[in-house]
Coordinates of C-alpha atoms in Angstrom, one line a residue:
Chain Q
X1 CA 206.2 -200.1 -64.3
X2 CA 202.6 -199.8 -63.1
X3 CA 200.1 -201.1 -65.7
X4 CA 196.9 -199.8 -65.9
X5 CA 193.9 -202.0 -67.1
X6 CA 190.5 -200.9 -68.2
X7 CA 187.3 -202.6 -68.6
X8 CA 185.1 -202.5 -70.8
X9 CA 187.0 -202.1 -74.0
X10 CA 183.6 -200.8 -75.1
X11 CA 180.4 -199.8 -73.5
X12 CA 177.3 -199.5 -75.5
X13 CA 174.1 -197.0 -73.7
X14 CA 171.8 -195.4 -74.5
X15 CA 171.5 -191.1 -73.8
X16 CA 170.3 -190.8 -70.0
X17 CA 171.9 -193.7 -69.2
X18 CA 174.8 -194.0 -66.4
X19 CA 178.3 -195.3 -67.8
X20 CA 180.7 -196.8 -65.1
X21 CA 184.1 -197.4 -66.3
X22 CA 186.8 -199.3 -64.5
X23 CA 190.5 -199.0 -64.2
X24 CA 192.6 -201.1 -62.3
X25 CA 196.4 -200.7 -61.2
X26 CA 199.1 -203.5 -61.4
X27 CA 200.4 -202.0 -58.1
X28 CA 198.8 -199.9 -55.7
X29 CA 198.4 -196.4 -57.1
X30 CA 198.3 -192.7 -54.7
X31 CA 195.3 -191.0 -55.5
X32 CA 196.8 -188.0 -55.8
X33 CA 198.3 -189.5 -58.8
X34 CA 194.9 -191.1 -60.9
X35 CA 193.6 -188.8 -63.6
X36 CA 190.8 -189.4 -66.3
X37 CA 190.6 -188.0 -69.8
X38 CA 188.2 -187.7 -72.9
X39 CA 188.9 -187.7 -76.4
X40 CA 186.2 -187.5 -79.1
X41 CA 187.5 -188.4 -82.5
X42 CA 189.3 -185.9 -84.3
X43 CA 190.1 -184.1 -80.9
X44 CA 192.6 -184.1 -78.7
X45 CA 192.0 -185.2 -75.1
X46 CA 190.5 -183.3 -72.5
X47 CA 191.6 -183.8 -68.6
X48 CA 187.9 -184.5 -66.9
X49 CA 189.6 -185.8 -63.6
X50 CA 192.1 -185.1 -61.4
X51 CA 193.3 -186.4 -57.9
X52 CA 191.1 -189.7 -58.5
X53 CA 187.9 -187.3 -57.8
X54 CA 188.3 -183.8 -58.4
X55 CA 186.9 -182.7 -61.6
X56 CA 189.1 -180.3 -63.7
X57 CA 188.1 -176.4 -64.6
X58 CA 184.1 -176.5 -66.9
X59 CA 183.6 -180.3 -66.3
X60 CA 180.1 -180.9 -65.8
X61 CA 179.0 -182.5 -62.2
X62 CA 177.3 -185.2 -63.9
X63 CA 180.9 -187.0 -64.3
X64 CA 182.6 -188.1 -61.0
X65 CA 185.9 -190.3 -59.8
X66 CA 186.0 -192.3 -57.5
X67 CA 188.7 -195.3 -55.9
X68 CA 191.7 -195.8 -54.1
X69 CA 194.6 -198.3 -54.2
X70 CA 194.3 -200.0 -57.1
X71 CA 190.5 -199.7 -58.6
X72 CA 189.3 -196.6 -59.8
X73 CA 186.7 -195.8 -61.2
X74 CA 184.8 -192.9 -63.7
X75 CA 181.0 -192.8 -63.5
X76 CA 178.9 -190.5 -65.9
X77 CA 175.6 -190.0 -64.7
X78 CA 173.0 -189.6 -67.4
X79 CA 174.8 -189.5 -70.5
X80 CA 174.7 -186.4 -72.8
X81 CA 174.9 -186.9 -76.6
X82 CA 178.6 -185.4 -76.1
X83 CA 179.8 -187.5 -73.7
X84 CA 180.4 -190.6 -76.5
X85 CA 184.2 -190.6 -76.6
X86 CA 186.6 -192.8 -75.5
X87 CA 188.1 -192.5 -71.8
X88 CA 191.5 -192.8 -70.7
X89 CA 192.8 -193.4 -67.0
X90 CA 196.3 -192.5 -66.3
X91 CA 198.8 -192.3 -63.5
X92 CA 201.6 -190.6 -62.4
X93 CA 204.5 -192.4 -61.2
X94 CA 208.2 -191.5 -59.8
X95 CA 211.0 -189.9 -62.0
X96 CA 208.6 -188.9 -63.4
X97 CA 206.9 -191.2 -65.4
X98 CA 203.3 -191.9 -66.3
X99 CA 201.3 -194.6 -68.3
X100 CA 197.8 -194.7 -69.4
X101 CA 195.0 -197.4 -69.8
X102 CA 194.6 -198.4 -73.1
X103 CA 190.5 -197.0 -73.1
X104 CA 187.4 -197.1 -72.9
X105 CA 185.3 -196.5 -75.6
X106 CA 181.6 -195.0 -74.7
X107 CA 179.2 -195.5 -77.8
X108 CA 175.5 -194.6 -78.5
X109 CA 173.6 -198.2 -78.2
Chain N
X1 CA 192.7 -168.3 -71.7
X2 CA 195.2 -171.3 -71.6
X3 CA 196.5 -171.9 -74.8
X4 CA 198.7 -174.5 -76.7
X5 CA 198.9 -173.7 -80.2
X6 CA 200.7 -176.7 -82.6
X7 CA 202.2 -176.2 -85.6
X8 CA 200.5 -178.0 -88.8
X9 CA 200.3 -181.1 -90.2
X10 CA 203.3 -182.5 -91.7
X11 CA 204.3 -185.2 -94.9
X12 CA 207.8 -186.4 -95.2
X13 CA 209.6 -188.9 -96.6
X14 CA 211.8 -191.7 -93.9
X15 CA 215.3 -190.3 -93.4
X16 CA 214.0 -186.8 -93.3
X17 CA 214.5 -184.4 -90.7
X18 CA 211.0 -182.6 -89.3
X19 CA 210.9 -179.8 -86.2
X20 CA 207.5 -179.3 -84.8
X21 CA 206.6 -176.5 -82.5
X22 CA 204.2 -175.4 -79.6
X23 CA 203.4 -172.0 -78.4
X24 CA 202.1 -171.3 -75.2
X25 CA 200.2 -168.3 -74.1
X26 CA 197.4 -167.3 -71.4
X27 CA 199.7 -168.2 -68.3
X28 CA 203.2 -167.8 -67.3
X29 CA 204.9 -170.6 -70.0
X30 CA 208.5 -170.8 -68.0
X31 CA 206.5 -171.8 -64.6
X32 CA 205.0 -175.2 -66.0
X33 CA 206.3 -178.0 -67.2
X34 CA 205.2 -179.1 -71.0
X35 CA 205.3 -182.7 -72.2
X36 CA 205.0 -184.3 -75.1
X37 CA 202.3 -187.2 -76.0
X38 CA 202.5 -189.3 -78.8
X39 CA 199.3 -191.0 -80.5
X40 CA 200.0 -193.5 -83.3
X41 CA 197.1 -193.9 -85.3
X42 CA 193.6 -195.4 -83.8
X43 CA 196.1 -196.4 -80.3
X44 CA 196.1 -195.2 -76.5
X45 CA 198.9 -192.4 -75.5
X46 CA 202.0 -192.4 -74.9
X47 CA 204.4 -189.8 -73.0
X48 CA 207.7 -188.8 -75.3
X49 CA 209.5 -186.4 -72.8
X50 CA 209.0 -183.2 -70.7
X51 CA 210.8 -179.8 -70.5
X52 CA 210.7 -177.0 -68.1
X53 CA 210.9 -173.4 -70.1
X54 CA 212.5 -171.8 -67.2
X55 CA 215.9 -173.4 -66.9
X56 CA 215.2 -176.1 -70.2
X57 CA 215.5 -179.2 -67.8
X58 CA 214.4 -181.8 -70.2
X59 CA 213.8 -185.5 -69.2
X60 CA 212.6 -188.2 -71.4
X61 CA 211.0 -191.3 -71.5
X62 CA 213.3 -194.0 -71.9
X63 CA 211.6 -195.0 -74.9
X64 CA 212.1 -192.2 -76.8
X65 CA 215.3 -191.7 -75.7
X66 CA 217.6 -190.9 -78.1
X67 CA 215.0 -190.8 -81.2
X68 CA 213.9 -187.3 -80.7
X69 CA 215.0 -184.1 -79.2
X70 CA 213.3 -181.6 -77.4
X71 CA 213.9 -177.8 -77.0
X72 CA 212.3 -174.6 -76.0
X73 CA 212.9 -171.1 -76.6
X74 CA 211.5 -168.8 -73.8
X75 CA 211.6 -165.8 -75.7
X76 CA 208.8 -166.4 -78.3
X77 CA 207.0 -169.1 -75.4
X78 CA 207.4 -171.9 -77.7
X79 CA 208.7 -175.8 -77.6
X80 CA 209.5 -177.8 -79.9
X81 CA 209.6 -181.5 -80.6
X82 CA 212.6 -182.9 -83.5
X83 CA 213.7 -186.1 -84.9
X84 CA 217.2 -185.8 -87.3
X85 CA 215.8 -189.3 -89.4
X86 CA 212.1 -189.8 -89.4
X87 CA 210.8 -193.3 -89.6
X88 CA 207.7 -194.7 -90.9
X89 CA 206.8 -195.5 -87.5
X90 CA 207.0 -192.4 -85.9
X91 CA 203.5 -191.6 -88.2
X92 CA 201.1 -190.4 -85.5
X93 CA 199.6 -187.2 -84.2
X94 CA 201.9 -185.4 -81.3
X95 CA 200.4 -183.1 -78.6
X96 CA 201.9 -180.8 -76.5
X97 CA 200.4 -180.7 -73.2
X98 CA 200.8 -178.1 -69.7
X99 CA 201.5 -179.8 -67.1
X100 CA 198.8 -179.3 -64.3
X101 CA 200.7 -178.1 -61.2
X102 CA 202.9 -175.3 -61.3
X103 CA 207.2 -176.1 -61.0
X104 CA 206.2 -179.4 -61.0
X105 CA 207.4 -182.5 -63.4
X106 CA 204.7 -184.4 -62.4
X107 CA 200.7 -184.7 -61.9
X108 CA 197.8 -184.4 -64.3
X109 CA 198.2 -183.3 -68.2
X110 CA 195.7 -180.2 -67.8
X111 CA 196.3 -177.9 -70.8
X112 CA 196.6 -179.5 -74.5
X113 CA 197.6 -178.3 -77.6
X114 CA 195.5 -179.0 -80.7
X115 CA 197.8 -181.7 -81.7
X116 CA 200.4 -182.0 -85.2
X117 CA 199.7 -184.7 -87.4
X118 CA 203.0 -186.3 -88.6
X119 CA 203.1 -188.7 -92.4
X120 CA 205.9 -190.3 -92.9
X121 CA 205.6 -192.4 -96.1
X122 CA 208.4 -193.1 -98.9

């Protein structure tokens, strides 16, 4: 089973600041296969990313994915007062099967 | 407009049994897959199982295997999610989510449900 590893565990910044989270594969991941997601407490979680770096339907351009292999990564240029959530990273394997990072939380410094 | 509409939150004691639904409208609900996601409290997520509306082909994690059961009934576009004996640790919030690429058991979670919170506690 491909394990997926993010860093940070929690990113303080300020608004107007860029975030860059990291997720890294056990084993080499396709990129067709990489997605990112935001939750916000209370919510459920919203798909942001697909493909590794095609943003889903209404997702502002200021969030982008990027990677291949095994290190992906999410950047948010110039954080928004609504973009302080936590951010998850997940992949799609064979059977099917998927597993996600265990997050990255994004809070207001 | 894609939408995934859970039913409410739930309390019930361990050994109960506890049926929670989805219903799906906005899109054609026997051409995607749905899958369930399981969120124990203040943790990550965790896929439970998918079904297909259009012929019920159901697969499941191995993990959950066994400890719940999932259905569908294509006439009122609506899955469901059941457990015969609830546990304490099956306490979490459960989502139903589209997945994002038509016939397809695989790919990106794109549509989610509002989620059902489940209690169990004696």
């Amino acid at each position: 089973e491909i394990v997926l590893t993010q860093s940070p565990g929690t990113l303080s910044l300020s608004p107007g600041e860029r975030a860059t989270l990291s997720c890294r594969a056990s084993q080499s991941v396709s990129s067709s296969y990489l997605a990112w997601y935001q939750q916000k407490p209370g919510q459920a979680p919203r798909l942001l990313i697909y493909g590794a770096s095609s943003r889903a339907t209404g997702i502002p351009d200021r969030f982008s994915g990027s990677g291949s292999g095994t290190d992906f990564t999410l950047t948010i240029n110039r954080l928004e007062p609504e973009d302080f959530a936590v951010y998850y990273c997940q992949q799609y394997g064979r059977s099917p099967t998927w597993t996600f990072g265990q997050g990255t939380k994004v809070e207001i410094k | 407009e894609v939408q995934l509409v859970q039913s409410g939150a739930e309390v019930k004691k361990p050994g109960e049994s506890l049926k929670i639904s989805c219903k799906g409208s906005g899109y054609s609900f026997t051409g995607y897959w749905i899958v369930w996601v399981r969120q124990m409290p203040g943790k990550g997520l965790e896929w439970m199982g998918i079904i297909y509306p259009g012929d019920s082909d159901t697969r499941y994690n191995p993990s959950f295997q066994g400890q719940v059961t999932i259905s569908v009934d294509r006439s009122i576009s609506t899955a469901y999610l059941q457990w015969s004996s609830l546990k304490a640790s099956d306490t979490a919030i459960y989502y139903c989510v589209r997945l994002g690429v038509r016939g397809v058991p695989g790919y990106y979670f794109d549509y989610w449900g509002q989620g059902s919170l489940v209690t169990v506690s004696s």
